[in-house]
PDB file of N, CA and C in Angstrom:
ATOM      1  N   MET A 856      -3.174  11.628 -23.740  1.00 54.00           N
ATOM      2  CA  MET A 856      -2.966  10.492 -24.673  1.00 54.00           C
ATOM      3  C   MET A 856      -2.881  11.064 -26.059  1.00 54.00           C
ATOM      4  N   LEU A 857      -3.240  12.296 -26.235  1.00 64.00           N
ATOM      5  CA  LEU A 857      -3.175  12.872 -27.577  1.00 64.00           C
ATOM      6  C   LEU A 857      -1.862  13.701 -27.813  1.00 64.00           C
ATOM      7  N   LYS A 858      -1.040  13.744 -26.741  1.00 65.00           N
ATOM      8  CA  LYS A 858       0.247  14.486 -26.873  1.00 65.00           C
ATOM      9  C   LYS A 858       1.251  13.821 -27.779  1.00 65.00           C
ATOM     10  N   LYS A 859       2.195  14.536 -28.206  1.00 76.00           N
ATOM     11  CA  LYS A 859       3.225  13.935 -29.075  1.00 76.00           C
ATOM     12  C   LYS A 859       3.941  12.682 -28.423  1.00 76.00           C
ATOM     13  N   ASN A 860       4.303  12.815 -27.110  1.00 78.00           N
ATOM     14  CA  ASN A 860       4.763  11.712 -26.354  1.00 78.00           C
ATOM     15  C   ASN A 860       3.677  11.102 -25.586  1.00 78.00           C
ATOM     16  N   LYS A 861       3.125  10.004 -26.138  1.00 78.00           N
ATOM     17  CA  LYS A 861       1.908   9.374 -25.565  1.00 78.00           C
ATOM     18  C   LYS A 861       2.165   8.678 -24.287  1.00 78.00           C
ATOM     19  N   ILE A 862       1.188   8.583 -23.418  1.00 79.00           N
ATOM     20  CA  ILE A 862       1.299   7.794 -22.183  1.00 79.00           C
ATOM     21  C   ILE A 862      -0.010   6.914 -22.137  1.00 79.00           C
ATOM     22  N   ASN A 863       0.154   5.670 -21.724  1.00 81.00           N
ATOM     23  CA  ASN A 863      -1.061   4.817 -21.644  1.00 81.00           C
ATOM     24  C   ASN A 863      -1.621   4.814 -20.280  1.00 81.00           C
ATOM     25  N   LEU A 864      -2.815   4.181 -20.157  1.00 79.00           N
ATOM     26  CA  LEU A 864      -3.511   4.126 -18.923  1.00 79.00           C
ATOM     27  C   LEU A 864      -2.771   3.426 -17.814  1.00 79.00           C
ATOM     28  N   ASN A 865      -2.048   2.318 -18.192  1.00 84.00           N
ATOM     29  CA  ASN A 865      -1.253   1.601 -17.228  1.00 84.00           C
ATOM     30  C   ASN A 865      -0.145   2.472 -16.613  1.00 84.00           C
ATOM     31  N   GLU A 866       0.519   3.292 -17.501  1.00 87.00           N
ATOM     32  CA  GLU A 866       1.543   4.231 -16.968  1.00 87.00           C
ATOM     33  C   GLU A 866       0.973   5.232 -16.021  1.00 87.00           C
ATOM     34  N   ILE A 867      -0.148   5.745 -16.311  1.00 85.00           N
ATOM     35  CA  ILE A 867      -0.861   6.724 -15.508  1.00 85.00           C
ATOM     36  C   ILE A 867      -1.246   6.060 -14.166  1.00 85.00           C
ATOM     37  N   SER A 868      -1.771   4.847 -14.204  1.00 86.00           N
ATOM     38  CA  SER A 868      -2.045   4.161 -12.964  1.00 86.00           C
ATOM     39  C   SER A 868      -0.782   3.958 -12.129  1.00 86.00           C
ATOM     40  N   HIS A 869       0.275   3.468 -12.713  1.00 89.00           N
ATOM     41  CA  HIS A 869       1.553   3.223 -12.004  1.00 89.00           C
ATOM     42  C   HIS A 869       2.080   4.467 -11.404  1.00 89.00           C
ATOM     43  N   ASP A 870       2.130   5.558 -12.227  1.00 91.00           N
ATOM     44  CA  ASP A 870       2.658   6.825 -11.712  1.00 91.00           C
ATOM     45  C   ASP A 870       1.798   7.377 -10.608  1.00 91.00           C
ATOM     46  N   SER A 871       0.498   7.151 -10.637  1.00 90.00           N
ATOM     47  CA  SER A 871      -0.363   7.639  -9.525  1.00 90.00           C
ATOM     48  C   SER A 871      -0.011   6.882  -8.248  1.00 90.00           C
ATOM     49  N   ALA A 872       0.080   5.578  -8.387  1.00 91.00           N
ATOM     50  CA  ALA A 872       0.370   4.723  -7.185  1.00 91.00           C
ATOM     51  C   ALA A 872       1.687   5.127  -6.606  1.00 91.00           C
ATOM     52  N   ILE A 873       2.684   5.266  -7.443  1.00 94.00           N
ATOM     53  CA  ILE A 873       4.034   5.707  -6.972  1.00 94.00           C
ATOM     54  C   ILE A 873       3.951   7.048  -6.254  1.00 94.00           C
ATOM     55  N   GLY A 874       3.216   7.979  -6.825  1.00 94.00           N
ATOM     56  CA  GLY A 874       3.063   9.299  -6.225  1.00 94.00           C
ATOM     57  C   GLY A 874       2.386   9.245  -4.884  1.00 94.00           C
ATOM     58  N   LEU A 875       1.362   8.379  -4.743  1.00 92.00           N
ATOM     59  CA  LEU A 875       0.678   8.214  -3.448  1.00 92.00           C
ATOM     60  C   LEU A 875       1.633   7.599  -2.408  1.00 92.00           C
ATOM     61  N   ILE A 876       2.337   6.524  -2.881  1.00 94.00           N
ATOM     62  CA  ILE A 876       3.271   5.907  -1.908  1.00 94.00           C
ATOM     63  C   ILE A 876       4.394   6.919  -1.442  1.00 94.00           C
ATOM     64  N   ASN A 877       4.856   7.682  -2.358  1.00 93.00           N
ATOM     65  CA  ASN A 877       5.887   8.690  -1.988  1.00 93.00           C
ATOM     66  C   ASN A 877       5.373   9.713  -0.967  1.00 93.00           C
ATOM     67  N   ARG A 878       4.087  10.010  -0.911  1.00 93.00           N
ATOM     68  CA  ARG A 878       3.528  10.966  -0.055  1.00 93.00           C
ATOM     69  C   ARG A 878       3.314  10.505   1.411  1.00 93.00           C
ATOM     70  N   VAL A 879       3.213   9.150   1.557  1.00 92.00           N
ATOM     71  CA  VAL A 879       2.848   8.611   2.870  1.00 92.00           C
ATOM     72  C   VAL A 879       3.848   8.898   3.956  1.00 92.00           C
ATOM     73  N   PRO A 880       5.176   8.778   3.768  1.00 86.00           N
ATOM     74  CA  PRO A 880       6.174   9.176   4.828  1.00 86.00           C
ATOM     75  C   PRO A 880       6.057  10.585   5.241  1.00 86.00           C
ATOM     76  N   ASN A 881       5.730  11.468   4.379  1.00 87.00           N
ATOM     77  CA  ASN A 881       5.606  12.912   4.756  1.00 87.00           C
ATOM     78  C   ASN A 881       4.339  13.120   5.640  1.00 87.00           C
ATOM     79  N   MET A 882       3.371  12.154   5.677  1.00 91.00           N
ATOM     80  CA  MET A 882       2.252  12.253   6.444  1.00 91.00           C
ATOM     81  C   MET A 882       2.487  11.583   7.849  1.00 91.00           C
ATOM     82  N   ARG A 883       3.672  11.202   8.106  1.00 89.00           N
ATOM     83  CA  ARG A 883       4.098  10.534   9.351  1.00 89.00           C
ATOM     84  C   ARG A 883       3.413   9.199   9.610  1.00 89.00           C
ATOM     85  N   PHE A 884       3.250   8.420   8.539  1.00 90.00           N
ATOM     86  CA  PHE A 884       2.791   7.025   8.655  1.00 90.00           C
ATOM     87  C   PHE A 884       3.907   6.099   8.300  1.00 90.00           C
ATOM     88  N   LEU A 885       3.947   5.049   9.009  1.00 92.00           N
ATOM     89  CA  LEU A 885       4.904   3.959   8.734  1.00 92.00           C
ATOM     90  C   LEU A 885       4.237   3.006   7.770  1.00 92.00           C
ATOM     91  N   LEU A 886       4.728   2.961   6.532  1.00 92.00           N
ATOM     92  CA  LEU A 886       4.158   2.150   5.480  1.00 92.00           C
ATOM     93  C   LEU A 886       4.998   0.852   5.387  1.00 92.00           C
ATOM     94  N   THR A 887       4.399  -0.283   5.621  1.00 94.00           N
ATOM     95  CA  THR A 887       5.138  -1.565   5.584  1.00 94.00           C
ATOM     96  C   THR A 887       4.613  -2.555   4.504  1.00 94.00           C
ATOM     97  N   GLU A 888       3.289  -2.389   4.180  1.00 93.00           N
ATOM     98  CA  GLU A 888       2.729  -3.193   3.114  1.00 93.00           C
ATOM     99  C   GLU A 888       1.812  -2.396   2.245  1.00 93.00           C
ATOM    100  N   VAL A 889       1.797  -2.713   0.955  1.00 92.00           N
ATOM    101  CA  VAL A 889       0.920  -2.134   0.026  1.00 92.00           C
ATOM    102  C   VAL A 889       0.272  -3.178  -0.777  1.00 92.00           C
ATOM    103  N   TYR A 890      -1.069  -3.085  -0.937  1.00 90.00           N
ATOM    104  CA  TYR A 890      -1.897  -4.055  -1.784  1.00 90.00           C
ATOM    105  C   TYR A 890      -2.374  -3.284  -2.924  1.00 90.00           C
ATOM    106  N   LEU A 891      -2.026  -3.764  -4.075  1.00 88.00           N
ATOM    107  CA  LEU A 891      -2.476  -3.090  -5.330  1.00 88.00           C
ATOM    108  C   LEU A 891      -3.147  -4.036  -6.285  1.00 88.00           C
ATOM    109  N   ASP A 892      -4.195  -3.517  -6.902  1.00 85.00           N
ATOM    110  CA  ASP A 892      -4.880  -4.256  -7.978  1.00 85.00           C
ATOM    111  C   ASP A 892      -3.925  -4.254  -9.177  1.00 85.00           C
ATOM    112  N   SER A 893      -3.714  -5.342  -9.750  1.00 84.00           N
ATOM    113  CA  SER A 893      -2.763  -5.395 -10.915  1.00 84.00           C
ATOM    114  C   SER A 893      -3.200  -4.645 -12.136  1.00 84.00           C
ATOM    115  N   VAL A 894      -2.331  -3.927 -12.702  1.00 82.00           N
ATOM    116  CA  VAL A 894      -2.507  -3.240 -14.006  1.00 82.00           C
ATOM    117  C   VAL A 894      -1.363  -3.656 -14.900  1.00 82.00           C
ATOM    118  N   GLY A 895      -1.602  -4.415 -15.886  1.00 84.00           N
ATOM    119  CA  GLY A 895      -0.543  -4.980 -16.697  1.00 84.00           C
ATOM    120  C   GLY A 895       0.050  -6.181 -16.051  1.00 84.00           C
ATOM    121  N   ASP A 896       1.344  -6.405 -16.246  1.00 89.00           N
ATOM    122  CA  ASP A 896       2.029  -7.555 -15.778  1.00 89.00           C
ATOM    123  C   ASP A 896       2.271  -7.369 -14.204  1.00 89.00           C
ATOM    124  N   ALA A 897       1.551  -8.153 -13.385  1.00 90.00           N
ATOM    125  CA  ALA A 897       1.585  -7.973 -11.955  1.00 90.00           C
ATOM    126  C   ALA A 897       2.970  -8.168 -11.371  1.00 90.00           C
ATOM    127  N   GLU A 898       3.679  -9.215 -11.821  1.00 93.00           N
ATOM    128  CA  GLU A 898       5.000  -9.551 -11.150  1.00 93.00           C
ATOM    129  C   GLU A 898       6.049  -8.433 -11.563  1.00 93.00           C
ATOM    130  N   LYS A 899       5.962  -7.998 -12.806  1.00 92.00           N
ATOM    131  CA  LYS A 899       6.855  -6.921 -13.250  1.00 92.00           C
ATOM    132  C   LYS A 899       6.561  -5.633 -12.460  1.00 92.00           C
ATOM    133  N   TYR A 900       5.332  -5.326 -12.234  1.00 91.00           N
ATOM    134  CA  TYR A 900       4.948  -4.158 -11.502  1.00 91.00           C
ATOM    135  C   TYR A 900       5.443  -4.326 -10.005  1.00 91.00           C
ATOM    136  N   ARG A 901       5.277  -5.509  -9.454  1.00 94.00           N
ATOM    137  CA  ARG A 901       5.676  -5.717  -8.029  1.00 94.00           C
ATOM    138  C   ARG A 901       7.186  -5.563  -7.879  1.00 94.00           C
ATOM    139  N   ILE A 902       7.880  -6.045  -8.862  1.00 94.00           N
ATOM    140  CA  ILE A 902       9.400  -6.030  -8.842  1.00 94.00           C
ATOM    141  C   ILE A 902       9.799  -4.471  -8.879  1.00 94.00           C
ATOM    142  N   GLU A 903       9.148  -3.815  -9.889  1.00 93.00           N
ATOM    143  CA  GLU A 903       9.543  -2.332 -10.033  1.00 93.00           C
ATOM    144  C   GLU A 903       9.283  -1.576  -8.719  1.00 93.00           C
ATOM    145  N   LEU A 904       8.126  -1.829  -8.096  1.00 95.00           N
ATOM    146  CA  LEU A 904       7.790  -1.179  -6.839  1.00 95.00           C
ATOM    147  C   LEU A 904       8.738  -1.532  -5.656  1.00 95.00           C
ATOM    148  N   SER A 905       9.082  -2.840  -5.638  1.00 96.00           N
ATOM    149  CA  SER A 905       9.963  -3.318  -4.573  1.00 96.00           C
ATOM    150  C   SER A 905      11.300  -2.694  -4.723  1.00 96.00           C
ATOM    151  N   GLU A 906      11.843  -2.521  -5.920  1.00 96.00           N
ATOM    152  CA  GLU A 906      13.101  -1.920  -6.171  1.00 96.00           C
ATOM    153  C   GLU A 906      13.124  -0.460  -5.800  1.00 96.00           C
ATOM    154  N   ARG A 907      12.005   0.171  -6.090  1.00 95.00           N
ATOM    155  CA  ARG A 907      11.824   1.651  -5.824  1.00 95.00           C
ATOM    156  C   ARG A 907      11.694   1.896  -4.340  1.00 95.00           C
ATOM    157  N   PHE A 908      10.974   1.026  -3.625  1.00 95.00           N
ATOM    158  CA  PHE A 908      10.687   1.182  -2.219  1.00 95.00           C
ATOM    159  C   PHE A 908      11.065  -0.126  -1.489  1.00 95.00           C
ATOM    160  N   PRO A 909      12.345  -0.290  -1.221  1.00 94.00           N
ATOM    161  CA  PRO A 909      12.853  -1.553  -0.684  1.00 94.00           C
ATOM    162  C   PRO A 909      12.320  -1.930   0.685  1.00 94.00           C
ATOM    163  N   GLY A 910      11.902  -1.016   1.452  1.00 93.00           N
ATOM    164  CA  GLY A 910      11.410  -1.380   2.836  1.00 93.00           C
ATOM    165  C   GLY A 910       9.979  -1.756   2.923  1.00 93.00           C
ATOM    166  N   ILE A 911       9.256  -1.805   1.735  1.00 95.00           N
ATOM    167  CA  ILE A 911       7.870  -2.076   1.774  1.00 95.00           C
ATOM    168  C   ILE A 911       7.576  -3.398   1.050  1.00 95.00           C
ATOM    169  N   LYS A 912       6.581  -4.173   1.616  1.00 95.00           N
ATOM    170  CA  LYS A 912       6.180  -5.457   1.003  1.00 95.00           C
ATOM    171  C   LYS A 912       5.010  -5.043   0.076  1.00 95.00           C
ATOM    172  N   PHE A 913       5.130  -5.514  -1.192  1.00 94.00           N
ATOM    173  CA  PHE A 913       4.063  -5.226  -2.170  1.00 94.00           C
ATOM    174  C   PHE A 913       3.374  -6.532  -2.550  1.00 94.00           C
ATOM    175  N   VAL A 914       2.064  -6.462  -2.572  1.00 91.00           N
ATOM    176  CA  VAL A 914       1.198  -7.481  -3.033  1.00 91.00           C
ATOM    177  C   VAL A 914       0.490  -6.971  -4.244  1.00 91.00           C
ATOM    178  N   VAL A 915       0.807  -7.473  -5.418  1.00 89.00           N
ATOM    179  CA  VAL A 915       0.111  -7.004  -6.693  1.00 89.00           C
ATOM    180  C   VAL A 915      -0.563  -8.183  -7.258  1.00 89.00           C
ATOM    181  N   ALA A 916      -1.891  -8.119  -7.296  1.00 87.00           N
ATOM    182  CA  ALA A 916      -2.725  -9.196  -7.766  1.00 87.00           C
ATOM    183  C   ALA A 916      -4.077  -8.623  -8.230  1.00 87.00           C
ATOM    184  N   LYS A 917      -4.919  -9.526  -8.576  1.00 84.00           N
ATOM    185  CA  LYS A 917      -6.360  -9.013  -8.820  1.00 84.00           C
ATOM    186  C   LYS A 917      -6.880  -8.900  -7.434  1.00 84.00           C
ATOM    187  N   ALA A 918      -6.402  -7.915  -6.706  1.00 80.00           N
ATOM    188  CA  ALA A 918      -6.588  -7.703  -5.314  1.00 80.00           C
ATOM    189  C   ALA A 918      -7.969  -7.269  -4.955  1.00 80.00           C
ATOM    190  N   ASP A 919      -8.678  -6.658  -5.920  1.00 81.00           N
ATOM    191  CA  ASP A 919     -10.064  -6.173  -5.669  1.00 81.00           C
ATOM    192  C   ASP A 919     -10.932  -7.267  -5.132  1.00 81.00           C
ATOM    193  N   SER A 920     -10.801  -8.556  -5.606  1.00 82.00           N
ATOM    194  CA  SER A 920     -11.622  -9.611  -5.200  1.00 82.00           C
ATOM    195  C   SER A 920     -11.019 -10.450  -4.005  1.00 82.00           C
ATOM    196  N   LEU A 921      -9.801 -10.114  -3.625  1.00 87.00           N
ATOM    197  CA  LEU A 921      -9.112 -10.927  -2.568  1.00 87.00           C
ATOM    198  C   LEU A 921      -9.004 -10.123  -1.317  1.00 87.00           C
ATOM    199  N   TYR A 922      -8.917  -8.815  -1.309  1.00 87.00           N
ATOM    200  CA  TYR A 922      -8.634  -8.087  -0.092  1.00 87.00           C
ATOM    201  C   TYR A 922      -9.655  -6.989   0.096  1.00 87.00           C
ATOM    202  N   PRO A 923     -10.444  -7.034   1.144  1.00 89.00           N
ATOM    203  CA  PRO A 923     -11.525  -6.044   1.432  1.00 89.00           C
ATOM    204  C   PRO A 923     -11.056  -4.630   1.335  1.00 89.00           C
ATOM    205  N   VAL A 924      -9.846  -4.350   1.835  1.00 86.00           N
ATOM    206  CA  VAL A 924      -9.326  -2.927   1.809  1.00 86.00           C
ATOM    207  C   VAL A 924      -9.217  -2.403   0.357  1.00 86.00           C
ATOM    208  N   VAL A 925      -8.846  -3.288  -0.537  1.00 84.00           N
ATOM    209  CA  VAL A 925      -8.626  -2.945  -1.945  1.00 84.00           C
ATOM    210  C   VAL A 925     -10.108  -2.719  -2.572  1.00 84.00           C
ATOM    211  N   SER A 926     -11.035  -3.583  -2.229  1.00 87.00           N
ATOM    212  CA  SER A 926     -12.395  -3.447  -2.748  1.00 87.00           C
ATOM    213  C   SER A 926     -12.941  -2.206  -2.255  1.00 87.00           C
ATOM    214  N   GLY A 927     -12.748  -1.783  -0.971  1.00 90.00           N
ATOM    215  CA  GLY A 927     -13.279  -0.490  -0.494  1.00 90.00           C
ATOM    216  C   GLY A 927     -12.674   0.660  -1.119  1.00 90.00           C
ATOM    217  N   ALA A 928     -11.361   0.581  -1.398  1.00 86.00           N
ATOM    218  CA  ALA A 928     -10.698   1.678  -2.109  1.00 86.00           C
ATOM    219  C   ALA A 928     -11.148   1.836  -3.557  1.00 86.00           C
ATOM    220  N   SER A 929     -11.506   0.712  -4.146  1.00 85.00           N
ATOM    221  CA  SER A 929     -12.001   0.746  -5.523  1.00 85.00           C
ATOM    222  C   SER A 929     -13.297   1.451  -5.580  1.00 85.00           C
ATOM    223  N   ILE A 930     -14.188   1.144  -4.666  1.00 89.00           N
ATOM    224  CA  ILE A 930     -15.495   1.791  -4.648  1.00 89.00           C
ATOM    225  C   ILE A 930     -15.323   3.290  -4.406  1.00 89.00           C
ATOM    226  N   VAL A 931     -14.505   3.664  -3.449  1.00 91.00           N
ATOM    227  CA  VAL A 931     -14.251   5.152  -3.242  1.00 91.00           C
ATOM    228  C   VAL A 931     -13.727   5.801  -4.462  1.00 91.00           C
ATOM    229  N   ALA A 932     -12.813   5.110  -5.161  1.00 86.00           N
ATOM    230  CA  ALA A 932     -12.254   5.775  -6.355  1.00 86.00           C
ATOM    231  C   ALA A 932     -13.286   5.896  -7.463  1.00 86.00           C
ATOM    232  N   LYS A 933     -14.150   4.879  -7.634  1.00 86.00           N
ATOM    233  CA  LYS A 933     -15.216   4.970  -8.661  1.00 86.00           C
ATOM    234  C   LYS A 933     -16.215   6.095  -8.384  1.00 86.00           C
ATOM    235  N   VAL A 934     -16.639   6.086  -7.075  1.00 89.00           N
ATOM    236  CA  VAL A 934     -17.579   7.156  -6.729  1.00 89.00           C
ATOM    237  C   VAL A 934     -16.998   8.547  -6.883  1.00 89.00           C
ATOM    238  N   THR A 935     -15.745   8.732  -6.515  1.00 90.00           N
ATOM    239  CA  THR A 935     -15.102  10.029  -6.688  1.00 90.00           C
ATOM    240  C   THR A 935     -14.940  10.402  -8.186  1.00 90.00           C
ATOM    241  N   ARG A 936     -14.544   9.417  -8.978  1.00 84.00           N
ATOM    242  CA  ARG A 936     -14.435   9.702 -10.442  1.00 84.00           C
ATOM    243  C   ARG A 936     -15.821  10.003 -10.980  1.00 84.00           C
ATOM    244  N   ASP A 937     -16.819   9.361 -10.740  1.00 84.00           N
ATOM    245  CA  ASP A 937     -18.157   9.556 -11.272  1.00 84.00           C
ATOM    246  C   ASP A 937     -18.635  10.889 -10.827  1.00 84.00           C
ATOM    247  N   ARG A 938     -18.406  11.318  -9.597  1.00 87.00           N
ATOM    248  CA  ARG A 938     -18.837  12.599  -9.087  1.00 87.00           C
ATOM    249  C   ARG A 938     -18.119  13.751  -9.872  1.00 87.00           C
ATOM    250  N   ALA A 939     -16.810  13.552 -10.026  1.00 85.00           N
ATOM    251  CA  ALA A 939     -15.987  14.514 -10.725  1.00 85.00           C
ATOM    252  C   ALA A 939     -16.497  14.681 -12.177  1.00 85.00           C
ATOM    253  N   LEU A 940     -16.851  13.606 -12.830  1.00 79.00           N
ATOM    254  CA  LEU A 940     -17.371  13.719 -14.182  1.00 79.00           C
ATOM    255  C   LEU A 940     -18.660  14.424 -14.238  1.00 79.00           C
ATOM    256  N   ARG A 941     -19.588  14.033 -13.297  1.00 79.00           N
ATOM    257  CA  ARG A 941     -20.854  14.636 -13.256  1.00 79.00           C
ATOM    258  C   ARG A 941     -20.825  16.136 -12.993  1.00 79.00           C
ATOM    259  N   GLU A 942     -19.897  16.635 -12.204  1.00 80.00           N
ATOM    260  CA  GLU A 942     -19.813  18.029 -11.776  1.00 80.00           C
ATOM    261  C   GLU A 942     -18.782  18.825 -12.655  1.00 80.00           C
ATOM    262  N   TRP A 943     -18.219  18.212 -13.673  1.00 77.00           N
ATOM    263  CA  TRP A 943     -17.183  18.850 -14.413  1.00 77.00           C
ATOM    264  C   TRP A 943     -17.668  20.128 -15.124  1.00 77.00           C
ATOM    265  N   VAL A 944     -16.967  21.150 -14.969  1.00 74.00           N
ATOM    266  CA  VAL A 944     -17.212  22.463 -15.590  1.00 74.00           C
ATOM    267  C   VAL A 944     -16.247  22.760 -16.740  1.00 74.00           C
ATOM    268  N   PHE A 945     -16.752  22.734 -17.897  1.00 70.00           N
ATOM    269  CA  PHE A 945     -15.849  22.917 -19.083  1.00 70.00           C
ATOM    270  C   PHE A 945     -15.521  24.474 -19.293  1.00 70.00           C
ATOM    271  N   ASP A 946     -14.308  24.729 -19.797  1.00 70.00           N
ATOM    272  CA  ASP A 946     -14.005  26.096 -20.163  1.00 70.00           C
ATOM    273  C   ASP A 946     -14.740  26.612 -21.303  1.00 70.00           C
ATOM    274  N   GLU A 947     -15.186  25.642 -22.205  1.00 65.00           N
ATOM    275  CA  GLU A 947     -15.976  26.066 -23.407  1.00 65.00           C
ATOM    276  C   GLU A 947     -17.335  26.508 -22.885  1.00 65.00           C
ATOM    277  N   THR A 948     -17.845  27.463 -23.577  1.00 61.00           N
ATOM    278  CA  THR A 948     -19.062  28.093 -23.146  1.00 61.00           C
ATOM    279  C   THR A 948     -20.273  27.842 -24.114  1.00 61.00           C
ATOM    280  N   ALA A 949     -20.116  26.853 -25.000  1.00 61.00           N
ATOM    281  CA  ALA A 949     -21.195  26.553 -25.960  1.00 61.00           C
ATOM    282  C   ALA A 949     -22.480  26.176 -25.225  1.00 61.00           C
ATOM    283  N   ASP A 950     -23.645  26.781 -25.601  1.00 62.00           N
ATOM    284  CA  ASP A 950     -24.885  26.433 -24.906  1.00 62.00           C
ATOM    285  C   ASP A 950     -25.305  24.990 -25.098  1.00 62.00           C
ATOM    286  N   ASN A 951     -24.973  24.459 -26.284  1.00 63.00           N
ATOM    287  CA  ASN A 951     -25.488  23.125 -26.617  1.00 63.00           C
ATOM    288  C   ASN A 951     -24.350  22.080 -26.468  1.00 63.00           C
ATOM    289  N   LEU A 952     -23.459  22.296 -25.528  1.00 63.00           N
ATOM    290  CA  LEU A 952     -22.282  21.415 -25.283  1.00 63.00           C
ATOM    291  C   LEU A 952     -22.824  20.021 -24.956  1.00 63.00           C
ATOM    292  N   HIS A 953     -22.339  19.024 -25.740  1.00 65.00           N
ATOM    293  CA  HIS A 953     -22.702  17.626 -25.511  1.00 65.00           C
ATOM    294  C   HIS A 953     -22.248  17.138 -24.134  1.00 65.00           C
ATOM    295  N   ARG A 954     -23.096  16.647 -23.234  1.00 62.00           N
ATOM    296  CA  ARG A 954     -22.702  16.283 -21.901  1.00 62.00           C
ATOM    297  C   ARG A 954     -22.720  14.739 -21.720  1.00 62.00           C
ATOM    298  N   ASN A 955     -22.967  13.993 -22.801  1.00 67.00           N
ATOM    299  CA  ASN A 955     -23.009  12.552 -22.630  1.00 67.00           C
ATOM    300  C   ASN A 955     -21.605  11.937 -22.881  1.00 67.00           C
ATOM    301  N   PHE A 956     -20.844  11.830 -21.812  1.00 65.00           N
ATOM    302  CA  PHE A 956     -19.506  11.301 -21.833  1.00 65.00           C
ATOM    303  C   PHE A 956     -19.270  10.448 -20.620  1.00 65.00           C
ATOM    304  N   GLY A 957     -18.185   9.746 -20.630  1.00 64.00           N
ATOM    305  CA  GLY A 957     -17.939   8.907 -19.495  1.00 64.00           C
ATOM    306  C   GLY A 957     -16.455   8.699 -19.140  1.00 64.00           C
ATOM    307  N   SER A 958     -16.222   7.747 -18.340  1.00 64.00           N
ATOM    308  CA  SER A 958     -14.823   7.509 -17.860  1.00 64.00           C
ATOM    309  C   SER A 958     -14.056   6.653 -18.815  1.00 64.00           C
ATOM    310  N   GLY A 959     -14.631   6.068 -19.819  1.00 65.00           N
ATOM    311  CA  GLY A 959     -13.895   5.228 -20.721  1.00 65.00           C
ATOM    312  C   GLY A 959     -14.083   3.724 -20.381  1.00 65.00           C
ATOM    313  N   TYR A 960     -14.688   3.424 -19.230  1.00 64.00           N
ATOM    314  CA  TYR A 960     -14.982   2.100 -18.841  1.00 64.00           C
ATOM    315  C   TYR A 960     -16.401   1.674 -19.260  1.00 64.00           C
ATOM    316  N   PRO A 961     -16.702   0.416 -19.557  1.00 60.00           N
ATOM    317  CA  PRO A 961     -18.105  -0.004 -19.830  1.00 60.00           C
ATOM    318  C   PRO A 961     -18.968   0.404 -18.696  1.00 60.00           C
ATOM    319  N   GLY A 962     -20.015   0.959 -19.047  1.00 59.00           N
ATOM    320  CA  GLY A 962     -21.001   1.389 -18.016  1.00 59.00           C
ATOM    321  C   GLY A 962     -20.620   2.708 -17.360  1.00 59.00           C
ATOM    322  N   GLY A 963     -19.620   3.389 -17.930  1.00 57.00           N
ATOM    323  CA  GLY A 963     -19.109   4.625 -17.248  1.00 57.00           C
ATOM    324  C   GLY A 963     -19.718   5.911 -17.908  1.00 57.00           C
ATOM    325  N   LEU A 964     -20.816   5.831 -18.627  1.00 55.00           N
ATOM    326  CA  LEU A 964     -21.451   7.029 -19.233  1.00 55.00           C
ATOM    327  C   LEU A 964     -22.113   7.790 -18.118  1.00 55.00           C
ATOM    328  N   VAL A 965     -21.763   9.053 -18.112  1.00 52.00           N
ATOM    329  CA  VAL A 965     -22.346  10.033 -17.115  1.00 52.00           C
ATOM    330  C   VAL A 965     -23.251  10.963 -17.827  1.00 52.00           C
ATOM    331  N   GLU A 966     -24.496  10.925 -17.653  1.00 51.00           N
ATOM    332  CA  GLU A 966     -25.458  11.903 -18.346  1.00 51.00           C
ATOM    333  C   GLU A 966     -25.836  12.881 -17.338  1.00 51.00           C
ATOM    334  N   ARG A 967     -26.004  14.111 -17.846  1.00 48.00           N
ATOM    335  CA  ARG A 967     -26.328  15.193 -16.981  1.00 48.00           C
ATOM    336  C   ARG A 967     -27.381  16.080 -17.606  1.00 48.00           C
TER     337      ARG A 967
END
């Protein structure tokens, strides 16, 4: 986000989802439906995905509260993120390196 050509969190989320969807056929799974928690304009995102992947039905909504599979995936993602932050090893070697940082979400402070 500090680069000359900035990218926002919605773009990062969209690019990540698209990357994951692209990988599924290589894993020999038949993907027919995808349920996504909305990031930004849900309908615009659904249309974009439907055009990119015409054989797949996309449901884009505040899916976390509607679909158990999305709630479960959300929990796994948050636990994975928090563990990665807790175990992060910095290239910097300062002895007094400040370790109170978080994910950027409210309540996302990870102290070590």
